[in-house]
Amino acid sequence: MKYPEPISKLIDSYMMLPGIGRKTATRMAFFTLGMDKDQVDEFAKNLIAAKTDLKSCKICGNITTDEICSICSDKNRDQSTILVVEQAKDIMSLDDMNGYNGLYHVLGGVLSPVDGIGPEDLNIKLLLNRLKENQNVKELILATNATPEGEATAQYLAKLVKPAGIKVTRLAHGLAVGSDIEYADEMTLKSAVLGRREI
Amino acid sequence: MKYPEPISKLIDSYMMLPGIGRKTATRMAFFTLGMDKDQVDEFAKNLIAAKTDLKSCKICGNITTDEICSICSDKNRDQSTILVVEQAKDIMSLDDMNGYNGLYHVLGGVLSPVDGIGPEDLNIKLLLNRLKENQNVKELILATNATPEGEATAQYLAKLVKPAGIKVTRLAHGLAVGSDIEYADEMTLKSAVLGRREI
């Protein structure tokens, strides 16, 4: 027996989401049938609103409902530091920890020759213009992921920005807090030893 | 920093789905922002269509877009057997295997005194009427899940139906095909020994 069209189409939609296979999508679709009509309408409305109402901040590339995001328009933040991330969602993780009060810049990805992503596909020009226009910036913190592509992108940016006399730093790599040495992989251990600090 | 409202609302919607926590919902919401506008519109449309266009089959309780589902209206199927399942999605799993060509009946749940679900909350009356009206039915296969509630519901139904002279059977319990005895749990092994067959 084939599923009736409305449910098979909904399963297909759920399957587009990351990490969702046919079994989970089917479970979600049947769960949806059991939800209140109001909740389903709200869900559909939220999907369209997220896609329609959100745009990129003209300064940093963060997601926002206005032209300029809440971070860029907050004059109480430290205007001398810009932290560079791959994706807008990384900003949320970093800003939640309360350890950083500066500005951000979203690259929108990483350099990846295999996938055909070069410097012109990322928000790098916007970043360079920002550094040129705002002479207050003293430090650029590169917080791309600790992947080969993230490292390469960080190296590329460092080379571009350093000649302008701006301090360029990279997030520390090492053992995760609370983790066991026994279970750490080789590359992480190597980073932890190379980046050791005096106590 | 707080998420802009459109994305935090979408995260809340994704979190209503079974097995989806805040981290996964956030990942899905950001993924949605990167999807084509058409795909998101289609997704929203499919959500509403599934909720609006699908109803329960008047005969068996299966999901359908018409009054009567495709199985109940298929006269080529064996009209002498009804297989009873907990949920409509179970029909899809069972019908895909091509080993059964009879009819189905969806209970819409199982008896569960703890959750306050009694016989009147399930499609049991509909099943009894069906057996009364259709004297062709010779066998009722009880395919509720192999959980304590599923077992209790099967026992309850068997007691109700047997006096009418209808053969009542239960799906076989035992080792899953391809599984190791070493990893089977005690209850499954017990079922496998009790239900042994001559070869």
mmCIF file of C-alpha atoms in Angstrom:
data_model
loop_
_atom_site.group_PDB
_atom_site.id
_atom_site.type_symbol
_atom_site.label_atom_id
_atom_site.label_comp_id
_atom_site.label_asym_id
_atom_site.label_seq_id
_atom_site.Cartn_x
_atom_site.Cartn_y
_atom_site.Cartn_z
ATOM 1 C CA MET A 1 0.000 0.000 0.000
ATOM 2 C CA LYS A 2 1.205 3.486 -0.821
ATOM 3 C CA TYR A 3 0.813 6.335 1.642
ATOM 4 C CA PRO A 4 -1.921 8.821 0.703
ATOM 5 C CA GLU A 5 -0.349 11.758 -1.149
ATOM 6 C CA PRO A 6 -0.655 14.398 1.610
ATOM 7 C CA ILE A 7 1.363 12.293 4.038
ATOM 8 C CA SER A 8 3.967 11.076 1.547
ATOM 9 C CA LYS A 9 4.577 14.692 0.508
ATOM 10 C CA LEU A 10 4.984 15.716 4.151
ATOM 11 C CA ILE A 11 7.441 12.833 4.681
ATOM 12 C CA ASP A 12 9.446 14.109 1.681
ATOM 13 C CA SER A 13 9.524 17.600 3.227
ATOM 14 C CA TYR A 14 10.742 16.294 6.588
ATOM 15 C CA MET A 15 13.407 14.234 4.795
ATOM 16 C CA MET A 16 14.980 17.422 3.426
ATOM 17 C CA LEU A 17 16.016 18.341 6.979
ATOM 18 C CA PRO A 18 19.579 17.464 8.015
ATOM 19 C CA GLY A 19 20.011 14.050 9.657
ATOM 20 C CA ILE A 20 16.414 12.946 9.000
ATOM 21 C CA GLY A 21 15.938 9.655 7.127
ATOM 22 C CA ARG A 22 12.733 8.035 5.889
ATOM 23 C CA LYS A 23 11.888 6.281 9.179
ATOM 24 C CA THR A 24 12.225 9.406 11.322
ATOM 25 C CA ALA A 25 10.426 11.544 8.718
ATOM 26 C CA THR A 26 7.530 9.062 8.706
ATOM 27 C CA ARG A 27 7.370 9.176 12.502
ATOM 28 C CA MET A 28 7.328 12.982 12.395
ATOM 29 C CA ALA A 29 4.628 13.058 9.708
ATOM 30 C CA PHE A 30 2.315 10.773 11.703
ATOM 31 C CA PHE A 31 3.067 12.803 14.815
ATOM 32 C CA THR A 32 2.010 15.910 12.881
ATOM 33 C CA LEU A 33 -1.368 14.319 12.123
ATOM 34 C CA GLY A 34 -1.915 14.007 15.863
ATOM 35 C CA MET A 35 -1.005 17.634 16.623
ATOM 36 C CA ASP A 36 -3.624 20.347 17.187
ATOM 37 C CA LYS A 37 -4.707 22.167 14.024
ATOM 38 C CA ASP A 38 -3.557 25.450 15.618
ATOM 39 C CA GLN A 39 -0.076 24.098 16.292
ATOM 40 C CA VAL A 40 0.316 22.880 12.712
ATOM 41 C CA ASP A 41 -0.882 26.230 11.329
ATOM 42 C CA GLU A 42 1.594 28.006 13.638
ATOM 43 C CA PHE A 43 4.396 25.668 12.477
ATOM 44 C CA ALA A 44 3.627 26.435 8.815
ATOM 45 C CA LYS A 45 3.460 30.169 9.576
ATOM 46 C CA ASN A 46 6.799 30.051 11.438
ATOM 47 C CA LEU A 47 8.473 28.297 8.507
ATOM 48 C CA ILE A 48 7.410 30.993 6.078
ATOM 49 C CA ALA A 49 8.114 33.851 8.514
ATOM 50 C CA ALA A 50 11.660 32.629 9.204
ATOM 51 C CA LYS A 51 12.365 32.474 5.483
ATOM 52 C CA THR A 52 10.671 35.812 4.678
ATOM 53 C CA ASP A 53 11.413 38.096 7.643
ATOM 54 C CA LEU A 54 15.057 37.284 8.310
ATOM 55 C CA LYS A 55 17.923 38.861 6.389
ATOM 56 C CA SER A 56 21.681 39.282 6.732
ATOM 57 C CA CYS A 57 22.996 42.235 8.749
ATOM 58 C CA LYS A 58 24.545 44.720 6.285
ATOM 59 C CA ILE A 59 27.604 45.103 8.516
ATOM 60 C CA CYS A 60 28.471 41.644 9.853
ATOM 61 C CA GLY A 61 26.295 39.104 8.024
ATOM 62 C CA ASN A 62 24.500 37.936 11.184
ATOM 63 C CA ILE A 63 20.786 37.066 10.846
ATOM 64 C CA THR A 64 18.435 39.865 11.783
ATOM 65 C CA THR A 65 14.938 41.200 11.208
ATOM 66 C CA ASP A 66 16.291 44.758 10.691
ATOM 67 C CA GLU A 67 18.960 46.209 8.384
ATOM 68 C CA ILE A 68 21.567 46.151 11.149
ATOM 69 C CA CYS A 69 21.668 43.323 13.739
ATOM 70 C CA SER A 70 21.268 43.841 17.489
ATOM 71 C CA ILE A 71 24.996 43.294 18.110
ATOM 72 C CA CYS A 72 26.259 45.789 15.526
ATOM 73 C CA SER A 73 23.792 48.426 16.739
ATOM 74 C CA ASP A 74 24.739 47.955 20.421
ATOM 75 C CA LYS A 75 27.194 50.771 21.167
ATOM 76 C CA ASN A 76 27.985 49.337 24.617
ATOM 77 C CA ARG A 77 29.913 46.476 23.038
ATOM 78 C CA ASP A 78 33.696 46.584 22.652
ATOM 79 C CA GLN A 79 34.176 48.111 19.181
ATOM 80 C CA SER A 80 37.882 47.222 19.024
ATOM 81 C CA THR A 81 37.517 43.452 18.553
ATOM 82 C CA ILE A 82 35.887 41.450 15.764
ATOM 83 C CA LEU A 83 35.382 37.712 16.119
ATOM 84 C CA VAL A 84 35.093 35.913 12.769
ATOM 85 C CA VAL A 85 32.809 32.847 12.545
ATOM 86 C CA GLU A 86 31.733 30.536 9.749
ATOM 87 C CA GLN A 87 27.971 30.631 10.346
ATOM 88 C CA ALA A 88 25.505 32.957 12.071
ATOM 89 C CA LYS A 89 24.534 30.172 14.476
ATOM 90 C CA ASP A 90 28.115 30.122 15.822
ATOM 91 C CA ILE A 91 27.493 33.647 17.136
ATOM 92 C CA MET A 92 24.702 32.354 19.360
ATOM 93 C CA SER A 93 26.943 29.665 20.900
ATOM 94 C CA LEU A 94 29.804 32.102 21.500
ATOM 95 C CA ASP A 95 27.675 34.958 22.785
ATOM 96 C CA ASP A 96 25.828 32.724 25.248
ATOM 97 C CA MET A 97 29.007 32.050 27.245
ATOM 98 C CA ASN A 98 29.240 35.692 28.435
ATOM 99 C CA GLY A 99 33.018 35.757 28.019
ATOM 100 C CA TYR A 100 33.106 38.010 24.956
ATOM 101 C CA ASN A 101 31.570 41.446 24.462
ATOM 102 C CA GLY A 102 33.003 42.542 21.125
ATOM 103 C CA LEU A 103 31.680 42.441 17.559
ATOM 104 C CA TYR A 104 31.275 39.559 15.128
ATOM 105 C CA HIS A 105 31.659 38.839 11.442
ATOM 106 C CA VAL A 106 29.969 35.952 9.603
ATOM 107 C CA LEU A 107 31.917 34.468 6.681
ATOM 108 C CA GLY A 108 29.010 32.350 5.479
ATOM 109 C CA GLY A 109 31.223 29.273 5.019
ATOM 110 C CA VAL A 110 34.862 28.274 4.622
ATOM 111 C CA LEU A 111 37.288 28.073 1.735
ATOM 112 C CA SER A 112 36.888 24.665 0.117
ATOM 113 C CA PRO A 113 38.486 24.157 -3.294
ATOM 114 C CA VAL A 114 36.886 20.679 -3.524
ATOM 115 C CA ASP A 115 33.408 22.218 -3.327
ATOM 116 C CA GLY A 116 34.435 25.139 -5.523
ATOM 117 C CA ILE A 117 34.189 27.691 -2.704
ATOM 118 C CA GLY A 118 36.785 30.431 -3.095
ATOM 119 C CA PRO A 119 37.403 33.741 -1.257
ATOM 120 C CA GLU A 120 34.890 35.572 -3.465
ATOM 121 C CA ASP A 121 32.090 33.267 -2.221
ATOM 122 C CA LEU A 122 32.608 34.327 1.407
ATOM 123 C CA ASN A 123 31.922 37.666 3.139
ATOM 124 C CA ILE A 124 35.647 38.517 3.080
ATOM 125 C CA LYS A 125 35.371 41.756 1.059
ATOM 126 C CA LEU A 126 32.799 43.033 3.564
ATOM 127 C CA LEU A 127 35.228 42.257 6.405
ATOM 128 C CA LEU A 128 38.161 44.056 4.740
ATOM 129 C CA ASN A 129 35.995 47.128 4.059
ATOM 130 C CA ARG A 130 34.894 47.068 7.670
ATOM 131 C CA LEU A 131 38.494 47.041 8.899
ATOM 132 C CA LYS A 132 39.370 49.887 6.521
ATOM 133 C CA GLU A 133 36.427 52.066 7.541
ATOM 134 C CA ASN A 134 36.659 51.388 11.258
ATOM 135 C CA GLN A 135 40.192 52.213 12.389
ATOM 136 C CA ASN A 136 39.266 51.350 16.010
ATOM 137 C CA VAL A 137 39.557 47.612 15.403
ATOM 138 C CA LYS A 138 42.669 46.355 17.197
ATOM 139 C CA GLU A 139 42.115 42.596 17.192
ATOM 140 C CA LEU A 140 40.591 40.041 14.844
ATOM 141 C CA ILE A 141 39.761 36.695 16.500
ATOM 142 C CA LEU A 142 39.498 33.855 13.987
ATOM 143 C CA ALA A 143 36.910 31.371 15.245
ATOM 144 C CA THR A 144 36.447 29.173 12.202
ATOM 145 C CA ASN A 145 35.963 25.492 13.091
ATOM 146 C CA ALA A 146 38.926 23.244 13.922
ATOM 147 C CA THR A 147 38.613 21.413 10.590
ATOM 148 C CA PRO A 148 41.175 21.442 7.751
ATOM 149 C CA GLU A 149 38.984 23.914 5.824
ATOM 150 C CA GLY A 150 38.474 26.085 8.899
ATOM 151 C CA GLU A 151 42.241 26.164 9.522
ATOM 152 C CA ALA A 152 43.016 27.032 5.913
ATOM 153 C CA THR A 153 40.458 29.841 5.947
ATOM 154 C CA ALA A 154 41.933 31.221 9.176
ATOM 155 C CA GLN A 155 45.450 31.154 7.678
ATOM 156 C CA TYR A 156 44.207 32.891 4.533
ATOM 157 C CA LEU A 157 42.503 35.663 6.519
ATOM 158 C CA ALA A 158 45.515 36.122 8.811
ATOM 159 C CA LYS A 159 47.774 36.692 5.797
ATOM 160 C CA LEU A 160 45.336 39.262 4.363
ATOM 161 C CA VAL A 161 44.819 41.238 7.559
ATOM 162 C CA LYS A 162 48.170 41.146 9.388
ATOM 163 C CA PRO A 163 49.955 43.650 7.048
ATOM 164 C CA ALA A 164 47.416 46.307 8.186
ATOM 165 C CA GLY A 165 48.879 46.060 11.672
ATOM 166 C CA ILE A 166 45.842 44.407 13.248
ATOM 167 C CA LYS A 167 46.496 41.736 15.884
ATOM 168 C CA VAL A 168 45.156 38.409 14.605
ATOM 169 C CA THR A 169 44.388 35.595 17.048
ATOM 170 C CA ARG A 170 42.900 32.118 16.782
ATOM 171 C CA LEU A 171 40.730 30.275 19.342
ATOM 172 C CA ALA A 172 42.734 27.875 21.524
ATOM 173 C CA HIS A 173 42.687 24.209 20.520
ATOM 174 C CA GLY A 174 43.200 21.562 23.148
ATOM 175 C CA LEU A 175 41.379 19.205 25.473
ATOM 176 C CA ALA A 176 37.693 19.900 26.000
ATOM 177 C CA VAL A 177 36.990 20.956 29.595
ATOM 178 C CA GLY A 178 35.890 17.912 31.592
ATOM 179 C CA SER A 179 37.275 15.438 29.028
ATOM 180 C CA ASP A 180 39.626 12.477 29.593
ATOM 181 C CA ILE A 181 43.078 12.401 27.983
ATOM 182 C CA GLU A 182 42.450 8.691 27.411
ATOM 183 C CA TYR A 183 39.665 9.397 24.933
ATOM 184 C CA ALA A 184 41.162 12.433 23.155
ATOM 185 C CA ASP A 185 42.248 11.934 19.545
ATOM 186 C CA GLU A 186 45.849 12.353 18.427
ATOM 187 C CA MET A 187 45.426 15.750 16.738
ATOM 188 C CA THR A 188 43.689 17.224 19.782
ATOM 189 C CA LEU A 189 46.425 15.938 22.101
ATOM 190 C CA LYS A 190 49.089 17.383 19.783
ATOM 191 C CA SER A 191 47.333 20.782 19.854
ATOM 192 C CA ALA A 192 47.056 20.590 23.638
ATOM 193 C CA VAL A 193 50.798 19.949 24.034
ATOM 194 C CA LEU A 194 51.838 22.587 21.488
ATOM 195 C CA GLY A 195 49.536 25.162 23.074
ATOM 196 C CA ARG A 196 50.564 24.434 26.700
ATOM 197 C CA ARG A 197 50.620 27.387 29.102
ATOM 198 C CA GLU A 198 52.646 28.136 32.226
ATOM 199 C CA ILE A 199 50.621 27.993 35.472
ATOM 200 C CA MET B 1 22.350 37.517 22.440
ATOM 201 C CA LYS B 2 18.827 36.261 21.866
ATOM 202 C CA TYR B 3 17.792 34.744 18.549
ATOM 203 C CA PRO B 4 15.586 37.017 16.425
ATOM 204 C CA GLU B 5 11.932 36.116 17.010
ATOM 205 C CA PRO B 6 11.234 34.417 13.631
ATOM 206 C CA ILE B 7 14.018 31.887 14.191
ATOM 207 C CA SER B 8 13.317 31.251 17.880
ATOM 208 C CA LYS B 9 9.667 30.580 17.027
ATOM 209 C CA LEU B 10 10.703 28.157 14.295
ATOM 210 C CA ILE B 11 13.032 26.398 16.754
ATOM 211 C CA ASP B 12 10.085 26.039 19.154
ATOM 212 C CA SER B 13 7.997 24.496 16.366
ATOM 213 C CA TYR B 14 10.703 21.970 15.463
ATOM 214 C CA MET B 15 11.089 21.101 19.155
ATOM 215 C CA MET B 16 7.478 19.884 19.257
ATOM 216 C CA LEU B 17 8.462 16.983 16.967
ATOM 217 C CA PRO B 18 9.262 13.644 18.663
ATOM 218 C CA GLY B 19 12.929 13.113 19.566
ATOM 219 C CA ILE B 20 13.992 16.647 18.636
ATOM 220 C CA GLY B 21 15.807 18.658 21.325
ATOM 221 C CA ARG B 22 16.937 22.286 21.272
ATOM 222 C CA LYS B 23 20.292 21.628 19.530
ATOM 223 C CA THR B 24 18.789 19.631 16.674
ATOM 224 C CA ALA B 25 15.865 22.052 16.334
ATOM 225 C CA THR B 26 18.320 24.962 16.062
ATOM 226 C CA ARG B 27 20.285 23.101 13.402
ATOM 227 C CA MET B 28 17.065 22.457 11.476
ATOM 228 C CA ALA B 29 15.943 26.077 11.770
ATOM 229 C CA PHE B 30 19.228 27.406 10.373
ATOM 230 C CA PHE B 31 19.101 24.771 7.670
ATOM 231 C CA THR B 32 15.609 26.037 6.782
ATOM 232 C CA LEU B 33 17.007 29.553 6.289
ATOM 233 C CA GLY B 34 19.361 28.125 3.674
ATOM 234 C CA MET B 35 16.629 26.267 1.783
ATOM 235 C CA ASP B 36 15.028 27.632 -1.403
ATOM 236 C CA LYS B 37 11.978 29.825 -0.815
ATOM 237 C CA ASP B 38 9.933 27.399 -2.960
ATOM 238 C CA GLN B 39 10.938 24.412 -0.851
ATOM 239 C CA VAL B 40 9.967 26.178 2.380
ATOM 240 C CA ASP B 41 6.606 27.249 0.917
ATOM 241 C CA GLU B 42 6.029 23.655 -0.206
ATOM 242 C CA PHE B 43 6.955 22.378 3.276
ATOM 243 C CA ALA B 44 4.451 24.766 4.910
ATOM 244 C CA LYS B 45 1.785 23.794 2.377
ATOM 245 C CA ASN B 46 2.410 20.063 2.978
ATOM 246 C CA LEU B 47 2.071 20.531 6.748
ATOM 247 C CA ILE B 48 -1.326 22.143 6.381
ATOM 248 C CA ALA B 49 -2.505 19.755 3.645
ATOM 249 C CA ALA B 50 -1.606 16.679 5.724
ATOM 250 C CA LYS B 51 -3.580 18.038 8.653
ATOM 251 C CA THR B 52 -6.552 19.221 6.545
ATOM 252 C CA ASP B 53 -6.951 16.643 3.774
ATOM 253 C CA LEU B 54 -6.419 13.411 5.699
ATOM 254 C CA LYS B 55 -9.164 11.690 7.659
ATOM 255 C CA SER B 56 -9.859 8.302 9.184
ATOM 256 C CA CYS B 57 -11.391 5.589 7.002
ATOM 257 C CA LYS B 58 -14.990 5.083 8.151
ATOM 258 C CA ILE B 59 -14.557 1.316 8.064
ATOM 259 C CA CYS B 60 -11.088 0.551 9.451
ATOM 260 C CA GLY B 61 -9.645 3.814 10.860
ATOM 261 C CA ASN B 62 -6.714 3.908 8.413
ATOM 262 C CA ILE B 63 -5.670 7.360 7.144
ATOM 263 C CA THR B 64 -7.157 8.294 3.794
ATOM 264 C CA THR B 65 -8.094 11.263 1.656
ATOM 265 C CA ASP B 66 -11.495 9.715 0.846
ATOM 266 C CA GLU B 67 -14.318 8.401 3.023
ATOM 267 C CA ILE B 68 -13.143 4.816 2.579
ATOM 268 C CA CYS B 69 -9.412 3.936 2.376
ATOM 269 C CA SER B 70 -7.774 2.235 -0.601
ATOM 270 C CA ILE B 71 -7.504 -1.083 1.255
ATOM 271 C CA CYS B 72 -11.152 -1.284 2.330
ATOM 272 C CA SER B 73 -12.333 -0.340 -1.162
ATOM 273 C CA ASP B 74 -10.087 -2.940 -2.868
ATOM 274 C CA LYS B 75 -12.379 -5.915 -3.561
ATOM 275 C CA ASN B 76 -9.430 -8.072 -4.682
ATOM 276 C CA ARG B 77 -8.175 -8.325 -1.123
ATOM 277 C CA ASP B 78 -9.023 -11.323 1.060
ATOM 278 C CA GLN B 79 -12.231 -10.236 2.847
ATOM 279 C CA SER B 80 -12.103 -13.102 5.367
ATOM 280 C CA THR B 81 -9.192 -11.835 7.490
ATOM 281 C CA ILE B 82 -8.800 -8.654 9.533
ATOM 282 C CA LEU B 83 -5.425 -7.710 10.999
ATOM 283 C CA VAL B 84 -5.700 -5.388 14.015
ATOM 284 C CA VAL B 85 -2.948 -2.783 14.565
ATOM 285 C CA GLU B 86 -2.397 0.003 17.080
ATOM 286 C CA GLN B 87 -1.627 2.825 14.639
ATOM 287 C CA ALA B 88 -2.259 3.563 10.961
ATOM 288 C CA LYS B 89 1.489 3.684 10.295
ATOM 289 C CA ASP B 90 1.758 0.008 11.323
ATOM 290 C CA ILE B 91 -0.376 -0.834 8.264
ATOM 291 C CA MET B 92 2.295 0.609 5.986
ATOM 292 C CA SER B 93 5.045 -1.525 7.551
ATOM 293 C CA LEU B 94 2.935 -4.697 7.383
ATOM 294 C CA ASP B 95 1.563 -4.118 3.909
ATOM 295 C CA ASP B 96 5.010 -3.410 2.456
ATOM 296 C CA MET B 97 6.184 -6.957 3.150
ATOM 297 C CA ASN B 98 3.768 -8.477 0.588
ATOM 298 C CA GLY B 99 2.952 -11.427 2.841
ATOM 299 C CA TYR B 100 -0.573 -10.373 3.722
ATOM 300 C CA ASN B 101 -3.457 -9.514 1.452
ATOM 301 C CA GLY B 102 -6.384 -9.184 3.863
ATOM 302 C CA LEU B 103 -8.045 -6.239 5.588
ATOM 303 C CA TYR B 104 -6.902 -4.098 8.528
ATOM 304 C CA HIS B 105 -8.368 -2.399 11.560
ATOM 305 C CA VAL B 106 -6.717 0.510 13.399
ATOM 306 C CA LEU B 107 -7.341 0.673 17.160
ATOM 307 C CA GLY B 108 -5.816 4.135 17.531
ATOM 308 C CA GLY B 109 -3.815 3.115 20.613
ATOM 309 C CA VAL B 110 -3.709 0.451 23.327
ATOM 310 C CA LEU B 111 -5.452 -0.059 26.647
ATOM 311 C CA SER B 112 -3.434 1.752 29.290
ATOM 312 C CA PRO B 113 -5.080 2.274 32.684
ATOM 313 C CA VAL B 114 -2.092 4.378 33.813
ATOM 314 C CA ASP B 115 -2.761 6.911 31.030
ATOM 315 C CA GLY B 116 -6.529 6.617 31.529
ATOM 316 C CA ILE B 117 -7.088 4.896 28.170
ATOM 317 C CA GLY B 118 -9.942 2.406 28.374
ATOM 318 C CA PRO B 119 -11.793 0.302 25.744
ATOM 319 C CA GLU B 120 -14.147 3.196 24.936
ATOM 320 C CA ASP B 121 -11.173 5.342 23.813
ATOM 321 C CA LEU B 122 -10.166 2.835 21.115
ATOM 322 C CA ASN B 123 -11.895 1.866 17.846
ATOM 323 C CA ILE B 124 -13.174 -1.358 19.408
ATOM 324 C CA LYS B 125 -16.896 -0.724 18.907
ATOM 325 C CA LEU B 126 -16.235 -0.090 15.207
ATOM 326 C CA LEU B 127 -14.425 -3.453 15.024
ATOM 327 C CA LEU B 128 -17.235 -5.372 16.722
ATOM 328 C CA ASN B 129 -19.841 -3.802 14.422
ATOM 329 C CA ARG B 130 -17.679 -4.718 11.475
ATOM 330 C CA LEU B 131 -17.520 -8.360 12.562
ATOM 331 C CA LYS B 132 -21.287 -8.414 13.128
ATOM 332 C CA GLU B 133 -22.110 -6.878 9.737
ATOM 333 C CA ASN B 134 -19.585 -8.862 7.730
ATOM 334 C CA GLN B 135 -20.169 -12.559 8.406
ATOM 335 C CA ASN B 136 -17.364 -13.472 5.958
ATOM 336 C CA VAL B 137 -14.635 -12.724 8.482
ATOM 337 C CA LYS B 138 -13.049 -15.998 9.580
ATOM 338 C CA GLU B 139 -9.868 -14.828 11.280
ATOM 339 C CA LEU B 140 -8.798 -11.853 13.384
ATOM 340 C CA ILE B 141 -5.006 -11.368 13.590
ATOM 341 C CA LEU B 142 -3.970 -9.316 16.619
ATOM 342 C CA ALA B 143 -0.848 -7.323 15.713
ATOM 343 C CA THR B 144 -0.594 -4.938 18.652
ATOM 344 C CA ASN B 145 3.005 -4.301 19.717
ATOM 345 C CA ALA B 146 4.894 -6.777 21.903
ATOM 346 C CA THR B 147 4.656 -4.455 24.935
ATOM 347 C CA PRO B 148 2.730 -5.149 28.174
ATOM 348 C CA GLU B 149 -0.053 -2.783 26.998
ATOM 349 C CA GLY B 150 -0.101 -4.352 23.525
ATOM 350 C CA GLU B 151 -0.363 -7.837 25.077
ATOM 351 C CA ALA B 152 -3.156 -6.790 27.442
ATOM 352 C CA THR B 153 -5.098 -5.207 24.586
ATOM 353 C CA ALA B 154 -4.719 -8.383 22.501
ATOM 354 C CA GLN B 155 -5.977 -10.534 25.403
ATOM 355 C CA TYR B 156 -8.930 -8.190 25.921
ATOM 356 C CA LEU B 157 -9.916 -8.325 22.238
ATOM 357 C CA ALA B 158 -9.499 -12.103 22.064
ATOM 358 C CA LYS B 159 -11.929 -12.557 24.980
ATOM 359 C CA LEU B 160 -14.480 -10.286 23.283
ATOM 360 C CA VAL B 161 -14.325 -11.878 19.839
ATOM 361 C CA LYS B 162 -13.739 -15.588 20.455
ATOM 362 C CA PRO B 163 -17.320 -16.338 21.636
ATOM 363 C CA ALA B 164 -18.555 -15.329 18.165
ATOM 364 C CA GLY B 165 -16.684 -18.309 16.726
ATOM 365 C CA ILE B 166 -14.031 -16.262 14.922
ATOM 366 C CA LYS B 167 -10.475 -17.643 14.921
ATOM 367 C CA VAL B 168 -8.226 -15.241 16.806
ATOM 368 C CA THR B 169 -4.447 -15.327 16.257
ATOM 369 C CA ARG B 170 -1.495 -13.266 17.474
ATOM 370 C CA LEU B 171 1.712 -12.427 15.560
ATOM 371 C CA ALA B 172 4.595 -14.776 16.437
ATOM 372 C CA HIS B 173 7.110 -13.520 18.989
ATOM 373 C CA GLY B 174 10.666 -14.768 18.903
ATOM 374 C CA LEU B 175 14.138 -14.023 17.631
ATOM 375 C CA ALA B 176 14.360 -11.323 14.979
ATOM 376 C CA VAL B 177 15.546 -12.771 11.651
ATOM 377 C CA GLY B 178 19.297 -12.284 11.350
ATOM 378 C CA SER B 179 19.771 -11.656 15.076
ATOM 379 C CA ASP B 180 22.178 -13.361 17.505
ATOM 380 C CA ILE B 181 20.883 -15.424 20.443
ATOM 381 C CA GLU B 182 23.729 -13.884 22.451
ATOM 382 C CA TYR B 183 22.187 -10.411 22.248
ATOM 383 C CA ALA B 184 18.510 -11.340 22.618
ATOM 384 C CA ASP B 185 16.797 -10.314 25.841
ATOM 385 C CA GLU B 186 15.335 -12.842 28.279
ATOM 386 C CA MET B 187 11.672 -12.253 27.376
ATOM 387 C CA THR B 188 12.359 -12.643 23.660
ATOM 388 C CA LEU B 189 14.270 -15.890 24.254
ATOM 389 C CA LYS B 190 11.442 -17.200 26.423
ATOM 390 C CA SER B 191 8.929 -16.395 23.656
ATOM 391 C CA ALA B 192 11.170 -18.084 21.109
ATOM 392 C CA VAL B 193 11.387 -21.302 23.157
ATOM 393 C CA LEU B 194 7.659 -21.371 24.003
ATOM 394 C CA GLY B 195 6.724 -20.743 20.375
ATOM 395 C CA ARG B 196 9.146 -23.333 18.895
ATOM 396 C CA ARG B 197 8.034 -25.171 15.729
ATOM 397 C CA GLU B 198 8.829 -28.607 14.334
ATOM 398 C CA ILE B 199 11.003 -28.527 11.212
#
